[in-house]
Amino acid sequence: ASRAYKQALYTLSTLTAHPPTYTYDATSHTSNAKALLTSVIPSLQGRGPIGSFYRILLRLQHRFGSSKEDTTKQRKTDEVHPKAVKVIDLLQHSAELGNMDALFMYAKISLLPPTSHFTADPHAAFKSFSAHAAMTGNATSQGHIAFFYASGYRGVVPVDQARAQLYYTFAANGGDKSAQMALGYRYWSGIGTLEDCLRAVDWYEHAAEHCNAAMAKYLSGPPGGRTLPQTPTRLSDLDGGIYGPGASVASTGMNAHRAAIKAGASRASGETWEDILDYYLFNADRGETDFALRLGKIYYQGSIYASPGGISSGSEGVGAIPRDYAHARHYFEQIARQVWPHDPINPLQQKVSAPSRDEGLPVGHAAVSAAYLGRMYLRGEGVKADPVVAKLWFDRGELYGERECHNGLGIIWRDGLLPGFKPDLKRAMAHFKAAASQDLAEAQVNIAKMYLDQGDYASANGHLDAAVRLGSPFEAYYYLGQLQAHQLSNPALPHALASSTCAMAVSFFKIIAERGSWDDDFLREAEVAWMRDTEQSKDIAMLKWWIAAERGSEVAQNNLAYVLDQDKSILRLTRFSPITPSNDTAQLALLQWTRAAAQRNIDA
């Protein structure tokens, strides 16, 4: 049994070794020739006419070589299909011999095929999850069973909210984060049970902070926390909102400046991210510092659009491109070296000073570049982690008052990251305050954390509120949720105040649980699958949105309702549609619109 299971995993790994990607533009379809050329002669991406010729050559190769690629891909598909059959046979054989891991893997593949070589079989998935849960008590299997009963997916079992509640409870108590989120949402919204805000807080808090949950994952990362997953996208935003541009709240007023709305307008005009990058590269290669800095930021964050709040706030998934720390570092150093061409032999023993003459030098852009370089060395992003080199770059940017450099120095002194130096909280606080005075959200959070350690909850709350206003997307909500939950534990809290406090605690922990999706980013995976525009990929996308919707994700509820809504079915339910419009799909769309509306989606 064990040998068959290992052989199945190995064969499966050969099918999933190079998963397809999607980035809302033509760059996702470029051939391997680009990667090969870049690895052999990466300097051609640099300045001058050679770099421009290289990029033009790649675009011509992509345009005229696509038919050959399609033929090759089809031949590869024909070759690997027997491997998919082999994987299924081996898993079934291993499961029949009593291997529970094989049974679980077979259930997962049957529900969510990992590649186009496999066929979904929801009935087999439900049967296998049920058998696995019965024999092992596995929480994840119980959570999948709960989804079938909650949704009635593909008619495998009839909708039974009582059984769904039962299985979600088993799974949540077993430590399954997805089930904890689903149970928190059900208690918050009164689905299959009476509304109970206190229980909702309890389950969302579990999903946010315990064991392998969101906050624990975040804190297990490098200094400053793990890089956040990119934000999910509402498909309706790409069309200007549910009712179109200008007629939807999503694209009216200040909302018109949101990344997804701008991306939708760009896509409608025929613009691609490849066009934007080529334009930036063209100008950067000719010495335009502003464009070089933009390119560095884009490659660092892996998206055309940065999220508000500072570097740590992450980026928007709607403008996703492959993250490339090497290229980011190239452009940041290209700028910074104009001001600081050489590094001292021993940075800790030599004080950093400004250049004797900085007239005509791009000191502003260089300071920002120094902040990114310092962050990369602090966190080990594309380079070996080295807090000494990180401090060198932060010190350079701090000479010009750069806020991210102040924040980075604060982290170094707070955590005592320099060899031979102890933590210096006074020095750290001074740097955090200097950064916070320039409206940096992460610095506000860092100040709040120091106040929390001192037991000064009132001061901490003020800085956390400021961080949220400035765009902090994650950590500030967690500590605000903790403060609200702490208030709830006070038996003297008036009932009216307890109700609003509980609602805020649920909202804050819900944000943390949903954004911290490092293990299973179903929303991003669903976007990628939907944009591949095949029958199977759209089917998988809708299933992943459906699973996320049951967990309480408003974005998933919006997307599922939008693609099923029959009002504009001629635009979206094309010949690739996995589900034919019917009363069932209309009912599901209405249900998801209703749940999204209950989460304050005004257009819904």
Coordinates of C-alpha atoms in Angstrom, one line a residue:
A1 CA 0.0 0.0 0.0
S2 CA 2.8 2.4 0.9
R3 CA 4.7 1.7 -2.2
A4 CA 1.7 2.3 -4.5
Y5 CA 0.9 5.5 -2.6
K6 CA 4.5 6.8 -3.0
Q7 CA 4.5 5.9 -6.7
A8 CA 1.2 7.7 -7.2
L9 CA 2.6 10.9 -5.5
Y10 CA 5.7 10.7 -7.7
T11 CA 3.6 10.4 -10.9
L12 CA 1.3 13.2 -9.8
S13 CA 4.3 15.4 -9.2
T14 CA 5.4 15.0 -12.8
L15 CA 2.0 16.3 -13.9
T16 CA 1.9 19.3 -11.5
A17 CA 5.6 20.3 -11.7
H18 CA 4.9 23.2 -13.9
P19 CA 1.4 24.5 -13.2
P20 CA 0.0 27.1 -15.6
T21 CA -0.2 30.7 -14.4
Y22 CA -2.4 33.7 -15.3
T23 CA -1.7 37.4 -14.9
Y24 CA -4.5 39.2 -16.7
D25 CA -2.4 39.9 -19.7
A26 CA -0.3 38.2 -22.4
T27 CA 2.7 37.6 -20.3
S28 CA 1.2 34.4 -18.9
H29 CA 1.3 32.8 -22.3
T30 CA 4.9 33.6 -23.2
S31 CA 7.0 30.5 -24.1
N32 CA 9.8 28.9 -22.2
A33 CA 12.2 30.6 -24.6
K34 CA 11.9 33.8 -22.6
A35 CA 12.8 32.1 -19.4
L36 CA 15.7 30.2 -21.1
L37 CA 17.1 33.4 -22.7
T38 CA 16.8 35.3 -19.5
S39 CA 18.6 32.7 -17.5
V40 CA 21.5 32.5 -20.0
I41 CA 21.8 36.2 -20.8
P42 CA 19.9 38.2 -18.1
S43 CA 22.0 41.3 -18.8
L44 CA 20.0 41.8 -22.0
Q45 CA 17.2 43.1 -19.9
G46 CA 19.4 46.0 -19.1
R47 CA 19.9 49.4 -20.6
G48 CA 20.4 50.4 -24.2
P49 CA 19.3 49.3 -27.7
I50 CA 20.3 45.6 -27.1
G51 CA 17.8 45.3 -24.3
S52 CA 15.1 46.8 -26.4
F53 CA 15.9 44.5 -29.3
Y54 CA 15.8 41.5 -27.0
R55 CA 12.3 42.4 -25.8
I56 CA 11.0 43.0 -29.3
L57 CA 12.5 39.7 -30.4
L58 CA 10.6 37.9 -27.6
R59 CA 7.3 39.5 -28.5
L60 CA 7.7 38.5 -32.1
Q61 CA 8.6 35.0 -31.1
H62 CA 5.5 34.8 -28.9
R63 CA 3.2 36.2 -31.7
F64 CA 4.4 34.0 -34.5
G65 CA 5.3 30.9 -32.5
S66 CA 2.0 30.4 -30.7
S67 CA 0.6 27.8 -33.1
K68 CA 3.7 25.7 -32.7
E69 CA 3.4 26.0 -28.9
D70 CA -0.3 24.9 -29.1
T71 CA 0.7 21.8 -31.1
T72 CA 3.4 20.9 -28.6
K73 CA 1.1 21.4 -25.6
Q74 CA -1.6 19.1 -27.2
R75 CA 1.1 16.5 -27.8
K76 CA 2.2 16.7 -24.2
T77 CA -1.4 16.4 -23.0
D78 CA -1.9 13.3 -25.1
E79 CA 1.3 11.9 -23.6
V80 CA 0.6 12.5 -20.0
H81 CA -3.1 11.5 -19.9
P82 CA -2.2 7.9 -19.2
K83 CA -0.2 9.1 -16.2
A84 CA -3.4 10.6 -14.7
V85 CA -5.1 7.2 -15.1
K86 CA -2.1 5.6 -13.4
V87 CA -2.3 8.0 -10.5
I88 CA -6.0 7.2 -9.9
D89 CA -5.4 3.4 -10.2
L90 CA -2.5 3.5 -7.8
L91 CA -4.4 5.6 -5.2
Q92 CA -7.4 3.4 -5.4
H93 CA -5.3 0.3 -5.1
S94 CA -3.4 1.7 -2.1
A95 CA -6.7 2.8 -0.5
E96 CA -8.1 -0.7 -0.9
L97 CA -5.1 -2.0 0.9
G98 CA -5.9 0.3 3.8
N99 CA -3.7 3.4 3.2
M100 CA -5.7 6.3 4.6
D101 CA -3.4 8.9 3.0
A102 CA -4.2 7.5 -0.4
L103 CA -7.9 7.5 0.3
F104 CA -7.7 11.2 1.3
M105 CA -5.6 12.1 -1.7
Y106 CA -8.0 10.3 -4.0
A107 CA -10.9 12.2 -2.5
K108 CA -9.2 15.6 -3.0
I109 CA -8.3 14.8 -6.6
S110 CA -11.9 13.7 -7.3
L111 CA -13.3 17.0 -6.0
L112 CA -10.6 19.4 -7.2
P113 CA -8.6 17.9 -10.1
P114 CA -5.0 19.3 -9.8
T115 CA -4.6 19.5 -13.6
S116 CA -6.7 19.2 -16.8
H117 CA -5.6 15.6 -17.1
F118 CA -8.0 14.5 -14.4
T119 CA -11.8 14.4 -14.4
A120 CA -13.8 15.6 -11.4
D121 CA -16.1 13.1 -9.7
P122 CA -18.0 14.7 -6.8
H123 CA -19.8 11.5 -6.0
A124 CA -16.5 9.6 -5.6
A125 CA -15.1 12.5 -3.6
F126 CA -18.0 12.5 -1.1
K127 CA -17.9 8.8 -0.7
S128 CA -14.1 8.8 -0.1
F129 CA -14.2 11.8 2.3
S130 CA -17.0 10.0 4.2
A131 CA -15.0 6.8 4.4
H132 CA -11.8 8.6 5.5
A133 CA -13.6 10.7 8.1
A134 CA -15.4 7.5 9.5
M135 CA -12.1 5.6 9.8
T136 CA -9.8 8.4 11.0
G137 CA -11.9 11.3 12.3
N138 CA -9.9 13.6 10.0
A139 CA -11.1 17.2 10.5
T140 CA -10.4 18.2 6.8
S141 CA -12.5 15.4 5.5
Q142 CA -15.3 16.3 7.9
G143 CA -15.1 19.9 6.6
H144 CA -15.5 18.7 3.0
I145 CA -18.5 16.5 4.0
A146 CA -20.0 19.6 5.7
F147 CA -19.6 21.6 2.4
F148 CA -21.6 18.9 0.5
Y149 CA -24.5 19.1 2.9
A150 CA -24.4 22.9 3.1
S151 CA -24.4 23.4 -0.6
G152 CA -26.0 20.4 -2.2
Y153 CA -23.1 20.5 -4.7
R154 CA -24.0 18.7 -7.9
G155 CA -26.9 16.9 -6.2
V156 CA -24.5 14.5 -4.5
V157 CA -26.6 14.9 -1.3
P158 CA -29.6 17.1 -0.6
V159 CA -29.0 20.3 1.2
D160 CA -29.1 19.6 5.0
Q161 CA -28.0 22.5 7.1
A162 CA -28.3 20.6 10.3
R163 CA -25.9 17.9 9.1
A164 CA -23.6 20.6 7.7
Q165 CA -23.6 22.3 11.1
L166 CA -22.8 19.0 12.8
Y167 CA -19.8 18.2 10.5
Y168 CA -18.5 21.7 10.5
T169 CA -18.5 21.5 14.4
F170 CA -16.6 18.2 14.3
A171 CA -14.1 19.7 11.8
A172 CA -13.7 23.0 13.7
N173 CA -13.1 21.2 17.0
G174 CA -10.5 19.1 15.2
G175 CA -8.5 22.2 14.2
D176 CA -9.6 22.7 10.6
K177 CA -9.2 26.4 9.9
S178 CA -11.7 26.4 7.0
A179 CA -14.4 24.8 9.2
Q180 CA -13.7 27.3 11.9
M181 CA -14.2 30.1 9.5
A182 CA -17.4 28.5 8.1
L183 CA -18.7 27.9 11.6
G184 CA -17.9 31.5 12.7
Y185 CA -19.8 32.8 9.6
R186 CA -22.8 30.5 10.3
Y187 CA -23.1 31.7 13.9
W188 CA -22.7 35.3 12.8
S189 CA -25.3 35.1 10.0
G190 CA -27.7 32.5 11.6
I191 CA -27.2 29.9 8.9
G192 CA -28.4 26.5 10.1
T193 CA -28.4 27.8 13.7
L194 CA -29.5 30.8 15.8
E195 CA -27.3 33.9 15.5
D196 CA -24.7 33.8 18.3
C197 CA -22.1 36.6 18.1
L198 CA -20.1 35.3 21.0
R199 CA -19.7 31.9 19.4
A200 CA -18.8 33.6 16.1
V201 CA -16.0 35.6 17.8
D202 CA -14.7 32.4 19.4
W203 CA -14.5 30.5 16.1
Y204 CA -13.1 33.4 14.1
E205 CA -10.5 34.0 16.9
H206 CA -9.5 30.3 16.6
A207 CA -9.1 30.7 12.8
A208 CA -7.1 33.9 13.2
E209 CA -4.6 33.0 15.9
H210 CA -4.4 29.4 17.0
C211 CA -1.8 26.8 15.9
N212 CA -1.4 26.9 12.1
A213 CA -4.0 29.7 11.7
A214 CA -3.5 33.1 10.0
M215 CA -1.6 35.1 12.6
A216 CA 0.6 32.2 13.6
K217 CA 1.6 31.8 10.0
Y218 CA 2.3 35.5 9.7
L219 CA 4.5 35.7 12.7
S220 CA 6.4 32.6 11.6
G221 CA 7.9 34.6 8.7
P222 CA 10.9 36.8 8.5
P223 CA 11.3 40.1 10.5
G224 CA 8.1 42.1 9.8
G225 CA 6.0 39.0 9.2
R226 CA 5.3 36.9 6.1
T227 CA 4.5 38.6 2.8
L228 CA 0.7 38.9 2.6
P229 CA -1.2 37.0 -0.1
Q230 CA -2.3 39.4 -2.9
T231 CA -5.8 40.8 -2.6
P232 CA -8.6 38.9 -4.4
T233 CA -10.6 40.4 -7.2
R234 CA -14.3 40.8 -7.7
L235 CA -15.1 39.9 -11.3
S236 CA -17.8 42.5 -11.4
D237 CA -15.2 45.2 -10.7
L238 CA -13.5 44.4 -13.9
D239 CA -16.7 45.4 -15.7
G240 CA -17.1 48.6 -13.7
G241 CA -19.3 47.0 -11.0
I242 CA -22.4 44.9 -11.0
Y243 CA -24.4 47.5 -13.0
G244 CA -21.5 48.8 -15.1
P245 CA -19.2 51.8 -14.9
G246 CA -20.8 54.8 -13.2
A247 CA -24.0 53.0 -12.4
S248 CA -22.4 50.9 -9.6
V249 CA -21.2 52.1 -6.2
A250 CA -18.1 50.0 -6.9
S251 CA -17.0 52.5 -9.7
T252 CA -18.5 55.7 -8.3
G253 CA -16.7 58.5 -6.5
M254 CA -13.5 57.6 -4.8
N255 CA -14.1 53.9 -5.6
A256 CA -13.4 54.7 -9.3
H257 CA -9.7 54.9 -8.3
R258 CA -9.5 51.4 -6.9
A259 CA -7.1 49.1 -8.6
A260 CA -9.7 46.6 -10.0
I261 CA -11.7 49.4 -11.6
K262 CA -8.7 50.9 -13.2
A263 CA -7.5 47.4 -14.3
G264 CA -10.9 46.7 -15.9
A265 CA -10.8 50.0 -17.8
S266 CA -7.3 49.2 -19.1
R267 CA -8.3 45.7 -20.1
A268 CA -11.4 47.1 -22.0
S269 CA -9.1 49.5 -23.9
G270 CA -6.9 46.6 -25.0
E271 CA -4.0 47.5 -22.8
T272 CA -2.0 44.7 -21.2
W273 CA 0.5 44.5 -18.4
E274 CA 3.1 43.5 -20.9
D275 CA 2.5 46.9 -22.7
I276 CA 3.0 48.7 -19.4
L277 CA 6.1 46.9 -18.5
D278 CA 7.6 47.4 -21.9
Y279 CA 6.9 51.1 -21.7
Y280 CA 8.6 51.3 -18.2
L281 CA 11.5 49.2 -19.4
F282 CA 12.0 51.4 -22.5
N283 CA 12.3 54.5 -20.3
A284 CA 14.2 52.9 -17.5
D285 CA 16.8 51.6 -20.0
R286 CA 17.4 55.2 -21.1
G287 CA 18.2 56.4 -17.6
E288 CA 14.8 57.6 -16.4
T289 CA 15.1 57.1 -12.6
D290 CA 11.4 57.4 -12.0
F291 CA 10.6 54.5 -14.3
A292 CA 13.4 52.4 -12.8
L293 CA 12.0 52.9 -9.4
R294 CA 8.5 51.9 -10.6
L295 CA 9.9 48.8 -12.1
G296 CA 11.7 47.9 -9.0
K297 CA 8.5 48.2 -7.0
I298 CA 6.5 46.2 -9.5
Y299 CA 9.0 43.3 -9.6
Y300 CA 9.3 43.4 -5.8
Q301 CA 5.6 43.3 -5.0
G302 CA 4.6 41.1 -8.0
S303 CA 1.9 43.4 -9.1
I304 CA 1.3 46.5 -11.1
Y305 CA -0.7 47.9 -8.2
A306 CA 0.5 48.3 -4.6
S307 CA -1.9 48.2 -1.7
P308 CA -2.1 51.5 0.3
G309 CA -0.3 51.6 3.6
G310 CA 3.3 51.0 2.8
I311 CA 5.5 48.1 1.6
S312 CA 4.2 45.7 4.2
S313 CA 0.6 46.1 3.0
G314 CA 1.3 43.9 0.0
S315 CA -0.2 44.3 -3.5
E316 CA -3.4 43.8 -5.5
G317 CA -4.0 40.5 -7.2
V318 CA -5.7 42.1 -10.1
G319 CA -2.4 43.4 -11.5
A320 CA -0.4 40.3 -10.6
I321 CA 2.8 39.5 -12.5
P322 CA 5.5 37.0 -11.5
R323 CA 7.4 38.4 -8.5
D324 CA 11.1 38.8 -9.3
Y325 CA 13.4 39.8 -6.5
A326 CA 16.5 39.7 -8.7
H327 CA 15.1 42.3 -11.2
A328 CA 13.8 44.4 -8.3
R329 CA 17.2 44.5 -6.7
H330 CA 18.8 45.3 -10.0
Y331 CA 16.7 48.5 -10.5
F332 CA 16.9 49.5 -6.8
E333 CA 20.7 49.3 -6.9
Q334 CA 20.8 51.0 -10.2
I335 CA 19.3 54.1 -8.5
A336 CA 20.9 53.8 -5.1
R337 CA 24.4 53.3 -6.4
Q338 CA 24.3 56.8 -8.0
V339 CA 24.3 58.2 -4.5
W340 CA 26.2 55.5 -2.6
P341 CA 28.6 53.8 -5.1
H342 CA 30.6 51.9 -2.5
D343 CA 29.9 50.0 0.7
P344 CA 32.2 50.3 3.8
I345 CA 34.2 47.2 4.8
N346 CA 32.7 47.1 8.2
P347 CA 29.3 48.9 8.2
L348 CA 28.8 48.5 12.0
Q349 CA 32.0 50.4 12.8
Q350 CA 31.8 53.1 10.1
K351 CA 29.1 55.8 10.4
V352 CA 27.0 56.4 7.3
S353 CA 27.2 59.9 5.9
A354 CA 25.5 61.7 3.1
P355 CA 27.6 62.3 -0.1
S356 CA 29.6 65.5 0.0
R357 CA 27.8 66.7 -3.1
D358 CA 24.4 65.5 -3.9
E359 CA 23.4 68.2 -6.4
G360 CA 21.8 66.5 -9.4
L361 CA 21.7 63.1 -7.8
P362 CA 18.3 61.4 -7.4
V363 CA 18.5 61.4 -3.5
G364 CA 14.8 61.1 -3.1
H365 CA 14.5 58.0 -5.3
A366 CA 17.7 56.6 -3.8
A367 CA 16.4 56.9 -0.3
V368 CA 13.3 54.9 -1.3
S369 CA 15.4 52.3 -3.1
A370 CA 17.6 52.0 0.0
A371 CA 14.4 51.2 2.0
Y372 CA 13.6 48.4 -0.4
L373 CA 17.2 47.1 -0.4
G374 CA 17.3 47.2 3.4
R375 CA 14.0 45.3 3.6
M376 CA 15.3 42.6 1.2
Y377 CA 18.4 42.1 3.2
L378 CA 16.5 42.1 6.5
R379 CA 14.0 39.5 5.3
G380 CA 16.3 37.5 3.0
E381 CA 14.2 38.2 -0.1
G382 CA 16.3 37.3 -3.2
V383 CA 19.5 37.6 -1.1
K384 CA 20.9 36.0 2.0
A385 CA 19.4 37.6 5.1
D386 CA 22.0 39.9 6.6
P387 CA 20.7 42.5 9.2
V388 CA 24.1 44.3 9.1
V389 CA 23.7 45.1 5.4
A390 CA 20.1 45.8 6.0
K391 CA 21.0 48.4 8.6
L392 CA 23.5 49.9 6.3
W393 CA 20.8 50.6 3.7
F394 CA 18.3 51.7 6.2
D395 CA 20.9 54.2 7.7
R396 CA 21.4 55.6 4.2
G397 CA 17.8 56.2 3.6
E398 CA 17.3 57.5 7.1
L399 CA 19.7 60.4 6.3
Y400 CA 17.0 61.7 4.1
G401 CA 14.1 61.0 6.5
E402 CA 12.8 58.0 4.5
R403 CA 9.9 56.5 6.6
E404 CA 10.3 52.8 5.6
C405 CA 14.0 53.1 6.6
H406 CA 13.0 54.5 10.1
N407 CA 10.6 51.6 10.5
G408 CA 13.2 49.0 9.4
L409 CA 15.7 50.4 11.9
G410 CA 13.0 50.2 14.6
I411 CA 12.5 46.5 13.9
I412 CA 16.2 45.8 14.0
W413 CA 16.7 47.6 17.4
R414 CA 13.4 46.2 18.9
D415 CA 14.3 42.6 18.0
G416 CA 18.0 42.9 18.7
L417 CA 18.9 41.5 15.3
L418 CA 22.5 42.9 15.1
P419 CA 25.2 40.6 16.3
G420 CA 26.7 41.7 19.6
F421 CA 23.9 44.2 20.3
K422 CA 21.0 43.8 22.7
P423 CA 17.4 45.0 22.0
D424 CA 17.1 48.8 22.4
L425 CA 13.4 49.6 22.9
K426 CA 14.0 53.3 23.4
R427 CA 15.9 53.6 20.2
A428 CA 13.3 51.5 18.4
M429 CA 10.4 53.6 19.6
A430 CA 12.1 56.8 18.3
H431 CA 12.5 55.3 14.9
F432 CA 8.9 54.0 14.8
K433 CA 7.6 57.4 15.9
A434 CA 9.6 59.1 13.1
A435 CA 8.0 56.8 10.6
A436 CA 4.6 57.1 12.1
S437 CA 4.8 60.9 11.8
Q438 CA 5.0 60.4 8.1
D439 CA 1.8 58.3 8.0
L440 CA 3.3 54.8 7.7
A441 CA 0.7 52.3 8.8
E442 CA 3.2 49.5 9.8
A443 CA 5.0 52.0 12.1
Q444 CA 1.7 52.8 13.8
V445 CA 1.2 49.0 14.4
N446 CA 4.7 48.6 15.8
I447 CA 4.1 51.5 18.3
A448 CA 0.8 49.9 19.3
K449 CA 2.5 46.5 19.9
M450 CA 5.0 48.2 22.2
Y451 CA 2.2 49.9 24.2
L452 CA 0.4 46.6 24.4
D453 CA 3.5 45.0 25.9
Q454 CA 3.4 47.8 28.5
G455 CA -0.3 47.2 29.2
D456 CA -1.3 50.6 27.9
Y457 CA -4.3 49.5 25.9
A458 CA -5.8 53.0 25.4
S459 CA -2.7 54.3 23.6
A460 CA -2.4 51.1 21.6
N461 CA -5.9 51.4 20.5
G462 CA -5.4 54.9 19.2
H463 CA -2.4 53.9 17.1
L464 CA -4.1 50.8 15.8
D465 CA -7.1 52.9 14.7
A466 CA -4.6 55.2 12.9
A467 CA -3.0 52.2 11.2
V468 CA -6.3 51.0 9.8
R469 CA -7.1 54.5 8.5
L470 CA -3.7 54.6 6.8
G471 CA -4.2 51.3 5.1
S472 CA -2.9 48.5 7.3
P473 CA -4.6 45.4 5.9
F474 CA -3.7 42.7 8.4
E475 CA -1.9 43.0 11.7
A476 CA -3.7 46.1 13.0
Y477 CA -7.1 44.3 12.7
Y478 CA -5.8 41.3 14.7
Y479 CA -4.8 43.4 17.7
L480 CA -8.0 45.5 17.5
G481 CA -9.9 42.2 17.5
Q482 CA -8.0 41.1 20.6
L483 CA -8.8 44.4 22.4
Q484 CA -12.5 44.0 21.5
A485 CA -12.5 40.4 22.7
H486 CA -10.8 41.4 25.9
Q487 CA -13.6 44.0 26.5
L488 CA -16.2 41.3 25.9
S489 CA -14.8 39.3 28.8
N490 CA -15.8 42.1 31.2
P491 CA -19.0 41.0 32.9
A492 CA -19.8 44.6 33.8
L493 CA -20.0 45.6 30.1
P494 CA -23.5 47.1 29.3
H495 CA -25.5 44.9 27.0
A496 CA -25.9 47.6 24.2
L497 CA -22.1 48.1 24.2
A498 CA -21.4 44.4 24.3
S499 CA -23.4 43.9 21.1
S500 CA -21.4 46.4 19.1
T501 CA -18.1 45.3 20.6
C502 CA -18.9 41.7 19.6
A503 CA -19.7 42.7 16.1
M504 CA -16.5 44.6 15.7
A505 CA -14.5 41.7 17.1
V506 CA -16.1 39.3 14.6
S507 CA -15.3 41.7 11.7
F508 CA -11.7 42.1 12.7
F509 CA -10.9 38.4 13.3
K510 CA -12.8 37.6 10.0
I511 CA -10.5 39.9 8.1
I512 CA -7.4 38.2 9.5
A513 CA -8.7 34.7 8.9
E514 CA -9.6 35.5 5.2
R515 CA -6.5 37.5 4.3
G516 CA -4.1 35.0 5.9
S517 CA -4.7 32.4 3.2
W518 CA -1.2 31.1 2.7
D519 CA -2.2 27.4 2.9
D520 CA -5.2 27.5 0.6
D521 CA -5.7 30.7 -1.3
F522 CA -8.9 29.5 -3.0
L523 CA -9.9 33.0 -4.2
R524 CA -6.7 33.5 -6.1
E525 CA -6.7 30.0 -7.4
A526 CA -10.3 30.5 -8.6
E527 CA -9.4 33.7 -10.4
V528 CA -6.6 31.9 -12.3
A529 CA -8.8 29.0 -13.2
W530 CA -11.6 31.2 -14.4
M531 CA -9.4 33.3 -16.7
R532 CA -8.1 30.1 -18.4
D533 CA -11.5 30.0 -20.1
T534 CA -12.0 26.3 -20.5
E535 CA -15.0 24.3 -19.4
Q536 CA -13.1 22.4 -16.7
S537 CA -11.2 25.4 -15.3
K538 CA -14.4 27.4 -15.0
D539 CA -16.1 24.5 -13.2
I540 CA -13.2 24.4 -10.8
A541 CA -13.2 28.2 -10.3
M542 CA -16.9 28.1 -9.4
L543 CA -16.4 25.3 -7.0
K544 CA -13.5 27.1 -5.2
W545 CA -15.6 30.3 -5.0
W546 CA -18.4 28.2 -3.6
I547 CA -16.2 26.7 -0.9
A548 CA -14.8 30.1 0.0
A549 CA -18.4 31.6 0.0
E550 CA -19.4 29.0 2.6
R551 CA -16.6 30.2 4.7
G552 CA -18.1 33.7 4.6
S553 CA -15.9 35.4 1.9
E554 CA -18.0 38.2 0.5
V555 CA -15.7 38.4 -2.6
A556 CA -16.4 34.7 -3.4
Q557 CA -20.1 35.2 -2.8
N558 CA -20.0 38.2 -5.2
N559 CA -18.1 36.3 -7.9
L560 CA -20.3 33.2 -7.7
A561 CA -23.5 35.3 -7.9
Y562 CA -22.1 37.4 -10.8
V563 CA -21.2 34.5 -13.1
L564 CA -24.5 32.8 -12.4
D565 CA -26.8 35.8 -12.6
Q566 CA -29.0 35.3 -15.7
D567 CA -29.7 39.0 -16.2
K568 CA -26.5 39.2 -18.2
S569 CA -26.0 35.6 -19.0
I570 CA -25.4 36.3 -22.7
L571 CA -22.2 38.1 -21.7
R572 CA -20.8 35.7 -19.2
L573 CA -22.4 32.3 -19.7
T574 CA -20.6 31.5 -22.9
R575 CA -20.2 28.1 -24.6
F576 CA -17.6 27.4 -22.0
S577 CA -20.1 27.7 -19.2
P578 CA -20.0 24.7 -16.9
I579 CA -23.5 25.3 -15.6
T580 CA -26.5 25.9 -17.8
P581 CA -28.9 28.7 -16.6
S582 CA -31.8 27.2 -14.7
N583 CA -33.9 27.8 -11.7
D584 CA -31.2 26.1 -9.6
T585 CA -28.5 28.5 -10.8
A586 CA -30.9 31.4 -10.3
Q587 CA -31.6 30.3 -6.8
L588 CA -27.9 29.9 -6.0
A589 CA -27.2 33.4 -7.5
L590 CA -29.9 34.9 -5.4
L591 CA -28.6 33.2 -2.3
Q592 CA -25.1 34.5 -2.9
W593 CA -26.3 38.0 -3.7
T594 CA -28.3 38.0 -0.4
R595 CA -25.3 36.9 1.6
A596 CA -23.0 39.4 -0.1
A597 CA -25.6 42.2 0.6
A598 CA -25.7 41.2 4.2
Q599 CA -22.0 41.9 4.3
R600 CA -22.6 45.5 3.2
N601 CA -21.9 45.0 -0.5
I602 CA -24.1 47.9 -1.6
D603 CA -24.4 46.9 -5.2
A604 CA -25.4 43.4 -4.2

